[in-house]
Amino acid sequence: MKNLNILGAQNSLFNEFISEVRSAEVQVDSMRFRRNLERIGEIFAYEISKNMAYAEQEVVTPLGIANIPRLQEKPVLATILRAGLPLHQGMLNYFDHADNAFISAFRKYYKDGTFEIQIDYLSSPDLDEKTLILCDPMLATGQSLALAYEELMSKGDPLHTHIVSVIASRQGLDYVMSKLPTDSCTFWIGAVDEELTAHSYIVPGLGDAGDLAYGIKE
């Protein structure tokens, strides 16, 4: 599909970082896990930047003038707390003039084992006429990302939205693509896994990204 980009489908250094965030042997080092997510975010940012608006500007060097195409957009980087923070930081390393938005979402479980996604908090600038980049490392059912997008739309109407996820289940990706307007959204995925368990965990996936990055929560 024209608006779906799976970076891991091509041979590149990107897959080295994907292999390390998946590896149970490497995951024991939470600092390395966070740094790998950050590096993945940097690569996503670089790839997304190729689709943004540029204008040639004069740059004065010690020996003359260089005409260089420079980014004209100031995107808004949004992420879902807490697992999305390292990925978000990687993108912010490259889009260093970006504004930022943060969403708190959680699974509310019921006694029968079912759950629903609830949005607890949103902090965002005005999104009218902006490029929005919404990232979440794991796209399992897709419900939290779809709800986060819906909540962000209360802050304005972006020109275009880029959805970024490191590992997606096929089911979650299909769900999100059915819920979001594909004419104004582009999807950037690291890898797509076919299995989603009854408890909504991606297989082989990588586990709980938030716990691996910041420690086990109660």
PDB file of C-alpha atoms in Angstrom:
ATOM      1  CA  MET A   1       0.000   0.000   0.000  1.00  0.00           C
ATOM      2  CA  LYS A   2       1.193   3.494  -0.856  1.00  0.00           C
ATOM      3  CA  ASN A   3       0.687   4.867   2.663  1.00  0.00           C
ATOM      4  CA  LEU A   4       2.219   1.866   4.488  1.00  0.00           C
ATOM      5  CA  ASN A   5       5.994   1.647   4.980  1.00  0.00           C
ATOM      6  CA  ILE A   6       7.556  -1.396   6.683  1.00  0.00           C
ATOM      7  CA  LEU A   7      11.184  -0.465   7.274  1.00  0.00           C
ATOM      8  CA  GLY A   8      12.246  -3.931   8.411  1.00  0.00           C
ATOM      9  CA  ALA A   9      11.264  -5.396   5.046  1.00  0.00           C
ATOM     10  CA  GLN A  10      14.448  -3.913   3.570  1.00  0.00           C
ATOM     11  CA  ASN A  11      17.987  -4.936   4.424  1.00  0.00           C
ATOM     12  CA  SER A  12      19.511  -2.142   6.497  1.00  0.00           C
ATOM     13  CA  LEU A  13      21.092  -1.371   9.850  1.00  0.00           C
ATOM     14  CA  PHE A  14      17.563  -0.747  11.107  1.00  0.00           C
ATOM     15  CA  ASN A  15      17.091  -4.502  11.531  1.00  0.00           C
ATOM     16  CA  GLU A  16      20.107  -4.709  13.851  1.00  0.00           C
ATOM     17  CA  PHE A  17      18.259  -2.512  16.319  1.00  0.00           C
ATOM     18  CA  ILE A  18      15.015  -4.446  15.820  1.00  0.00           C
ATOM     19  CA  SER A  19      16.828  -7.711  16.560  1.00  0.00           C
ATOM     20  CA  GLU A  20      18.292  -6.288  19.776  1.00  0.00           C
ATOM     21  CA  VAL A  21      14.992  -4.955  21.168  1.00  0.00           C
ATOM     22  CA  ARG A  22      13.462  -8.377  20.484  1.00  0.00           C
ATOM     23  CA  SER A  23      16.332 -10.373  22.032  1.00  0.00           C
ATOM     24  CA  ALA A  24      15.666 -11.686  25.567  1.00  0.00           C
ATOM     25  CA  GLU A  25      19.439 -11.844  26.068  1.00  0.00           C
ATOM     26  CA  VAL A  26      19.921  -8.152  25.255  1.00  0.00           C
ATOM     27  CA  GLN A  27      16.727  -6.960  26.970  1.00  0.00           C
ATOM     28  CA  VAL A  28      18.189  -7.495  30.455  1.00  0.00           C
ATOM     29  CA  ASP A  29      20.059  -4.207  29.963  1.00  0.00           C
ATOM     30  CA  SER A  30      17.256  -1.626  30.205  1.00  0.00           C
ATOM     31  CA  MET A  31      19.566   1.246  29.236  1.00  0.00           C
ATOM     32  CA  ARG A  32      20.522  -0.551  26.023  1.00  0.00           C
ATOM     33  CA  PHE A  33      16.851  -1.337  25.352  1.00  0.00           C
ATOM     34  CA  ARG A  34      15.939   2.346  25.688  1.00  0.00           C
ATOM     35  CA  ARG A  35      18.859   3.413  23.512  1.00  0.00           C
ATOM     36  CA  ASN A  36      17.886   0.947  20.779  1.00  0.00           C
ATOM     37  CA  LEU A  37      14.321   2.285  20.764  1.00  0.00           C
ATOM     38  CA  GLU A  38      15.802   5.766  20.561  1.00  0.00           C
ATOM     39  CA  ARG A  39      17.966   4.814  17.586  1.00  0.00           C
ATOM     40  CA  ILE A  40      14.946   3.246  15.885  1.00  0.00           C
ATOM     41  CA  GLY A  41      13.109   6.538  16.435  1.00  0.00           C
ATOM     42  CA  GLU A  42      15.969   8.420  14.814  1.00  0.00           C
ATOM     43  CA  ILE A  43      15.762   6.255  11.696  1.00  0.00           C
ATOM     44  CA  PHE A  44      11.989   6.686  11.508  1.00  0.00           C
ATOM     45  CA  ALA A  45      12.453  10.459  11.803  1.00  0.00           C
ATOM     46  CA  TYR A  46      15.001  10.470   8.982  1.00  0.00           C
ATOM     47  CA  GLU A  47      12.710   8.470   6.684  1.00  0.00           C
ATOM     48  CA  ILE A  48       9.655  10.600   7.474  1.00  0.00           C
ATOM     49  CA  SER A  49      11.654  13.788   6.857  1.00  0.00           C
ATOM     50  CA  LYS A  50      11.986  12.823   3.179  1.00  0.00           C
ATOM     51  CA  ASN A  51       8.234  13.401   2.782  1.00  0.00           C
ATOM     52  CA  MET A  52       8.104  16.889   4.292  1.00  0.00           C
ATOM     53  CA  ALA A  53       8.292  20.405   2.853  1.00  0.00           C
ATOM     54  CA  TYR A  54      11.663  22.048   2.131  1.00  0.00           C
ATOM     55  CA  ALA A  55      12.790  25.412   0.795  1.00  0.00           C
ATOM     56  CA  GLU A  56      16.228  26.405  -0.433  1.00  0.00           C
ATOM     57  CA  GLN A  57      18.065  28.827   1.833  1.00  0.00           C
ATOM     58  CA  GLU A  58      21.388  30.622   1.618  1.00  0.00           C
ATOM     59  CA  VAL A  59      23.946  29.575   4.221  1.00  0.00           C
ATOM     60  CA  VAL A  60      27.020  31.752   4.594  1.00  0.00           C
ATOM     61  CA  THR A  61      30.226  29.723   4.956  1.00  0.00           C
ATOM     62  CA  PRO A  62      33.732  31.106   5.680  1.00  0.00           C
ATOM     63  CA  LEU A  63      34.416  30.920   1.921  1.00  0.00           C
ATOM     64  CA  GLY A  64      31.127  31.820   0.282  1.00  0.00           C
ATOM     65  CA  ILE A  65      27.420  31.000   0.110  1.00  0.00           C
ATOM     66  CA  ALA A  66      25.841  27.548  -0.100  1.00  0.00           C
ATOM     67  CA  ASN A  67      22.239  27.045  -1.213  1.00  0.00           C
ATOM     68  CA  ILE A  68      20.744  24.238   0.865  1.00  0.00           C
ATOM     69  CA  PRO A  69      17.177  22.838   1.012  1.00  0.00           C
ATOM     70  CA  ARG A  70      16.025  23.199   4.612  1.00  0.00           C
ATOM     71  CA  LEU A  71      12.996  21.802   6.419  1.00  0.00           C
ATOM     72  CA  GLN A  72      10.138  24.296   6.513  1.00  0.00           C
ATOM     73  CA  GLU A  73       7.764  22.348   8.736  1.00  0.00           C
ATOM     74  CA  LYS A  74       7.706  22.276  12.517  1.00  0.00           C
ATOM     75  CA  PRO A  75       6.031  18.945  13.272  1.00  0.00           C
ATOM     76  CA  VAL A  76       4.266  17.975  16.467  1.00  0.00           C
ATOM     77  CA  LEU A  77       5.645  14.766  17.985  1.00  0.00           C
ATOM     78  CA  ALA A  78       3.083  12.838  20.027  1.00  0.00           C
ATOM     79  CA  THR A  79       3.491   9.662  22.040  1.00  0.00           C
ATOM     80  CA  ILE A  80       1.588   7.398  24.407  1.00  0.00           C
ATOM     81  CA  LEU A  81       3.094   7.219  27.902  1.00  0.00           C
ATOM     82  CA  ARG A  82       5.192   5.543  29.206  1.00  0.00           C
ATOM     83  CA  ALA A  83       6.539   3.015  26.720  1.00  0.00           C
ATOM     84  CA  GLY A  84       6.672   5.541  23.896  1.00  0.00           C
ATOM     85  CA  LEU A  85       9.168   7.893  25.568  1.00  0.00           C
ATOM     86  CA  PRO A  86      12.454   6.418  24.195  1.00  0.00           C
ATOM     87  CA  LEU A  87      11.032   6.205  20.667  1.00  0.00           C
ATOM     88  CA  HIS A  88       9.752   9.765  21.030  1.00  0.00           C
ATOM     89  CA  GLN A  89      13.160  10.967  22.210  1.00  0.00           C
ATOM     90  CA  GLY A  90      14.820   9.431  19.157  1.00  0.00           C
ATOM     91  CA  MET A  91      12.508  11.369  16.876  1.00  0.00           C
ATOM     92  CA  LEU A  92      13.057  14.539  18.911  1.00  0.00           C
ATOM     93  CA  ASN A  93      16.824  14.109  18.464  1.00  0.00           C
ATOM     94  CA  TYR A  94      16.279  14.721  14.739  1.00  0.00           C
ATOM     95  CA  PHE A  95      13.222  16.996  14.735  1.00  0.00           C
ATOM     96  CA  ASP A  96      14.862  19.186  17.355  1.00  0.00           C
ATOM     97  CA  HIS A  97      12.539  22.171  16.762  1.00  0.00           C
ATOM     98  CA  ALA A  98       9.368  20.095  17.079  1.00  0.00           C
ATOM     99  CA  ASP A  99       6.513  20.771  19.460  1.00  0.00           C
ATOM    100  CA  ASN A 100       5.385  17.835  21.589  1.00  0.00           C
ATOM    101  CA  ALA A 101       2.203  16.124  22.757  1.00  0.00           C
ATOM    102  CA  PHE A 102       1.744  13.380  25.360  1.00  0.00           C
ATOM    103  CA  ILE A 103      -1.151  11.005  25.962  1.00  0.00           C
ATOM    104  CA  SER A 104      -1.723   8.766  28.970  1.00  0.00           C
ATOM    105  CA  ALA A 105      -3.700   5.637  28.095  1.00  0.00           C
ATOM    106  CA  PHE A 106      -4.263   2.454  30.084  1.00  0.00           C
ATOM    107  CA  ARG A 107      -6.053  -0.884  29.967  1.00  0.00           C
ATOM    108  CA  LYS A 108      -8.948  -1.080  32.454  1.00  0.00           C
ATOM    109  CA  TYR A 109      -9.429  -4.776  33.220  1.00  0.00           C
ATOM    110  CA  TYR A 110     -12.684  -6.406  34.314  1.00  0.00           C
ATOM    111  CA  LYS A 111     -13.245  -9.524  36.406  1.00  0.00           C
ATOM    112  CA  ASP A 112     -14.016 -11.642  33.348  1.00  0.00           C
ATOM    113  CA  GLY A 113     -10.543 -10.887  31.940  1.00  0.00           C
ATOM    114  CA  THR A 114     -11.713  -8.430  29.302  1.00  0.00           C
ATOM    115  CA  PHE A 115     -10.463  -4.869  29.183  1.00  0.00           C
ATOM    116  CA  GLU A 116     -11.067  -1.520  27.555  1.00  0.00           C
ATOM    117  CA  ILE A 117      -8.639   1.254  26.704  1.00  0.00           C
ATOM    118  CA  GLN A 118      -9.177   4.553  28.478  1.00  0.00           C
ATOM    119  CA  ILE A 119      -7.482   7.903  27.905  1.00  0.00           C
ATOM    120  CA  ASP A 120      -6.460   9.498  31.192  1.00  0.00           C
ATOM    121  CA  TYR A 121      -4.575  12.649  30.127  1.00  0.00           C
ATOM    122  CA  LEU A 122      -3.661  14.701  27.071  1.00  0.00           C
ATOM    123  CA  SER A 123      -1.169  17.555  26.717  1.00  0.00           C
ATOM    124  CA  SER A 124      -0.912  18.980  23.203  1.00  0.00           C
ATOM    125  CA  PRO A 125      -0.378  22.217  21.285  1.00  0.00           C
ATOM    126  CA  ASP A 126      -2.782  23.373  18.587  1.00  0.00           C
ATOM    127  CA  LEU A 127      -2.629  20.910  15.675  1.00  0.00           C
ATOM    128  CA  ASP A 128      -4.330  22.967  12.967  1.00  0.00           C
ATOM    129  CA  GLU A 129      -2.335  22.912   9.712  1.00  0.00           C
ATOM    130  CA  LYS A 130       0.517  20.999  11.402  1.00  0.00           C
ATOM    131  CA  THR A 131       2.263  17.735  10.566  1.00  0.00           C
ATOM    132  CA  LEU A 132       1.496  15.295  13.397  1.00  0.00           C
ATOM    133  CA  ILE A 133       3.762  12.317  14.143  1.00  0.00           C
ATOM    134  CA  LEU A 134       2.130   9.879  16.583  1.00  0.00           C
ATOM    135  CA  CYS A 135       4.365   7.070  17.862  1.00  0.00           C
ATOM    136  CA  ASP A 136       3.791   4.022  20.049  1.00  0.00           C
ATOM    137  CA  PRO A 137       6.368   1.195  20.094  1.00  0.00           C
ATOM    138  CA  MET A 138       3.854  -1.673  20.189  1.00  0.00           C
ATOM    139  CA  LEU A 139       0.704  -1.826  18.079  1.00  0.00           C
ATOM    140  CA  ALA A 140      -1.154  -4.818  19.536  1.00  0.00           C
ATOM    141  CA  THR A 141      -4.953  -4.481  19.223  1.00  0.00           C
ATOM    142  CA  GLY A 142      -4.572  -0.948  17.869  1.00  0.00           C
ATOM    143  CA  GLN A 143      -7.269   0.358  20.214  1.00  0.00           C
ATOM    144  CA  SER A 144      -5.044   2.664  22.281  1.00  0.00           C
ATOM    145  CA  LEU A 145      -3.474   4.243  19.203  1.00  0.00           C
ATOM    146  CA  ALA A 146      -6.856   4.780  17.532  1.00  0.00           C
ATOM    147  CA  LEU A 147      -8.229   6.366  20.707  1.00  0.00           C
ATOM    148  CA  ALA A 148      -5.105   8.524  21.092  1.00  0.00           C
ATOM    149  CA  TYR A 149      -5.538   9.766  17.527  1.00  0.00           C
ATOM    150  CA  GLU A 150      -9.210  10.536  18.153  1.00  0.00           C
ATOM    151  CA  GLU A 151      -8.321  12.460  21.329  1.00  0.00           C
ATOM    152  CA  LEU A 152      -5.621  14.447  19.521  1.00  0.00           C
ATOM    153  CA  MET A 153      -8.111  15.522  16.878  1.00  0.00           C
ATOM    154  CA  SER A 154      -9.823  17.595  19.589  1.00  0.00           C
ATOM    155  CA  LYS A 155      -6.744  19.854  19.385  1.00  0.00           C
ATOM    156  CA  GLY A 156      -7.116  20.705  15.720  1.00  0.00           C
ATOM    157  CA  ASP A 157      -7.002  19.380  12.168  1.00  0.00           C
ATOM    158  CA  PRO A 158      -3.459  18.387  11.080  1.00  0.00           C
ATOM    159  CA  LEU A 159      -2.356  18.679   7.467  1.00  0.00           C
ATOM    160  CA  HIS A 160      -1.025  15.115   7.642  1.00  0.00           C
ATOM    161  CA  THR A 161      -0.422  12.472  10.299  1.00  0.00           C
ATOM    162  CA  HIS A 162       2.405   9.932  10.419  1.00  0.00           C
ATOM    163  CA  ILE A 163       1.764   6.857  12.586  1.00  0.00           C
ATOM    164  CA  VAL A 164       4.929   5.164  13.882  1.00  0.00           C
ATOM    165  CA  SER A 165       5.227   1.773  15.586  1.00  0.00           C
ATOM    166  CA  VAL A 166       8.209  -0.550  16.060  1.00  0.00           C
ATOM    167  CA  ILE A 167       6.308  -3.866  16.202  1.00  0.00           C
ATOM    168  CA  ALA A 168       2.714  -4.284  15.016  1.00  0.00           C
ATOM    169  CA  SER A 169       0.405  -7.258  14.981  1.00  0.00           C
ATOM    170  CA  ARG A 170      -1.340  -7.826  11.677  1.00  0.00           C
ATOM    171  CA  GLN A 171      -4.692  -7.537  13.455  1.00  0.00           C
ATOM    172  CA  GLY A 172      -3.751  -4.265  15.170  1.00  0.00           C
ATOM    173  CA  LEU A 173      -2.395  -2.728  11.995  1.00  0.00           C
ATOM    174  CA  ASP A 174      -5.539  -3.650  10.063  1.00  0.00           C
ATOM    175  CA  TYR A 175      -7.691  -2.216  12.856  1.00  0.00           C
ATOM    176  CA  VAL A 176      -5.887   1.128  12.965  1.00  0.00           C
ATOM    177  CA  MET A 177      -5.861   1.465   9.188  1.00  0.00           C
ATOM    178  CA  SER A 178      -9.625   0.879   9.193  1.00  0.00           C
ATOM    179  CA  LYS A 179     -10.227   3.524  11.870  1.00  0.00           C
ATOM    180  CA  LEU A 180      -7.928   6.332  10.698  1.00  0.00           C
ATOM    181  CA  PRO A 181      -8.368   8.357   7.484  1.00  0.00           C
ATOM    182  CA  THR A 182      -5.890   6.721   5.113  1.00  0.00           C
ATOM    183  CA  ASP A 183      -5.970   9.708   2.741  1.00  0.00           C
ATOM    184  CA  SER A 184      -4.336  11.900   5.427  1.00  0.00           C
ATOM    185  CA  CYS A 185      -2.313   9.299   7.369  1.00  0.00           C
ATOM    186  CA  THR A 186       0.908   7.481   6.535  1.00  0.00           C
ATOM    187  CA  PHE A 187       1.934   4.407   8.518  1.00  0.00           C
ATOM    188  CA  TRP A 188       5.567   3.643   9.419  1.00  0.00           C
ATOM    189  CA  ILE A 189       6.122   0.179  10.920  1.00  0.00           C
ATOM    190  CA  GLY A 190       9.319  -1.611  11.888  1.00  0.00           C
ATOM    191  CA  ALA A 191       7.996  -5.173  11.602  1.00  0.00           C
ATOM    192  CA  VAL A 192       4.614  -6.913  11.407  1.00  0.00           C
ATOM    193  CA  ASP A 193       3.978 -10.095  13.427  1.00  0.00           C
ATOM    194  CA  GLU A 194       1.068 -12.337  12.497  1.00  0.00           C
ATOM    195  CA  GLU A 195      -0.005 -13.619  15.941  1.00  0.00           C
ATOM    196  CA  LEU A 196      -1.905 -11.805  18.690  1.00  0.00           C
ATOM    197  CA  THR A 197      -2.716 -13.876  21.783  1.00  0.00           C
ATOM    198  CA  ALA A 198      -6.053 -13.992  23.624  1.00  0.00           C
ATOM    199  CA  HIS A 199      -4.505 -11.600  26.173  1.00  0.00           C
ATOM    200  CA  SER A 200      -3.538  -9.189  23.358  1.00  0.00           C
ATOM    201  CA  TYR A 201       0.218  -9.810  23.351  1.00  0.00           C
ATOM    202  CA  ILE A 202       2.093  -9.794  20.054  1.00  0.00           C
ATOM    203  CA  VAL A 203       3.984 -13.017  19.195  1.00  0.00           C
ATOM    204  CA  PRO A 204       6.920 -13.169  18.782  1.00  0.00           C
ATOM    205  CA  GLY A 205       6.845  -9.458  19.611  1.00  0.00           C
ATOM    206  CA  LEU A 206       9.288  -8.361  22.281  1.00  0.00           C
ATOM    207  CA  GLY A 207       7.352  -8.356  25.557  1.00  0.00           C
ATOM    208  CA  ASP A 208       6.203  -5.297  27.515  1.00  0.00           C
ATOM    209  CA  ALA A 209       8.144  -2.325  26.137  1.00  0.00           C
ATOM    210  CA  GLY A 210       7.313  -0.117  29.109  1.00  0.00           C
ATOM    211  CA  ASP A 211       8.549  -2.658  31.655  1.00  0.00           C
ATOM    212  CA  LEU A 212      11.696  -3.379  29.643  1.00  0.00           C
ATOM    213  CA  ALA A 213      12.514   0.311  29.395  1.00  0.00           C
ATOM    214  CA  TYR A 214      11.582   1.500  32.887  1.00  0.00           C
ATOM    215  CA  GLY A 215      11.065  -1.500  35.177  1.00  0.00           C
ATOM    216  CA  ILE A 216       8.158  -3.745  36.092  1.00  0.00           C
ATOM    217  CA  LYS A 217       5.023  -1.955  37.290  1.00  0.00           C
ATOM    218  CA  GLU A 218       2.609  -3.259  39.870  1.00  0.00           C
TER     219      GLU A 218
END
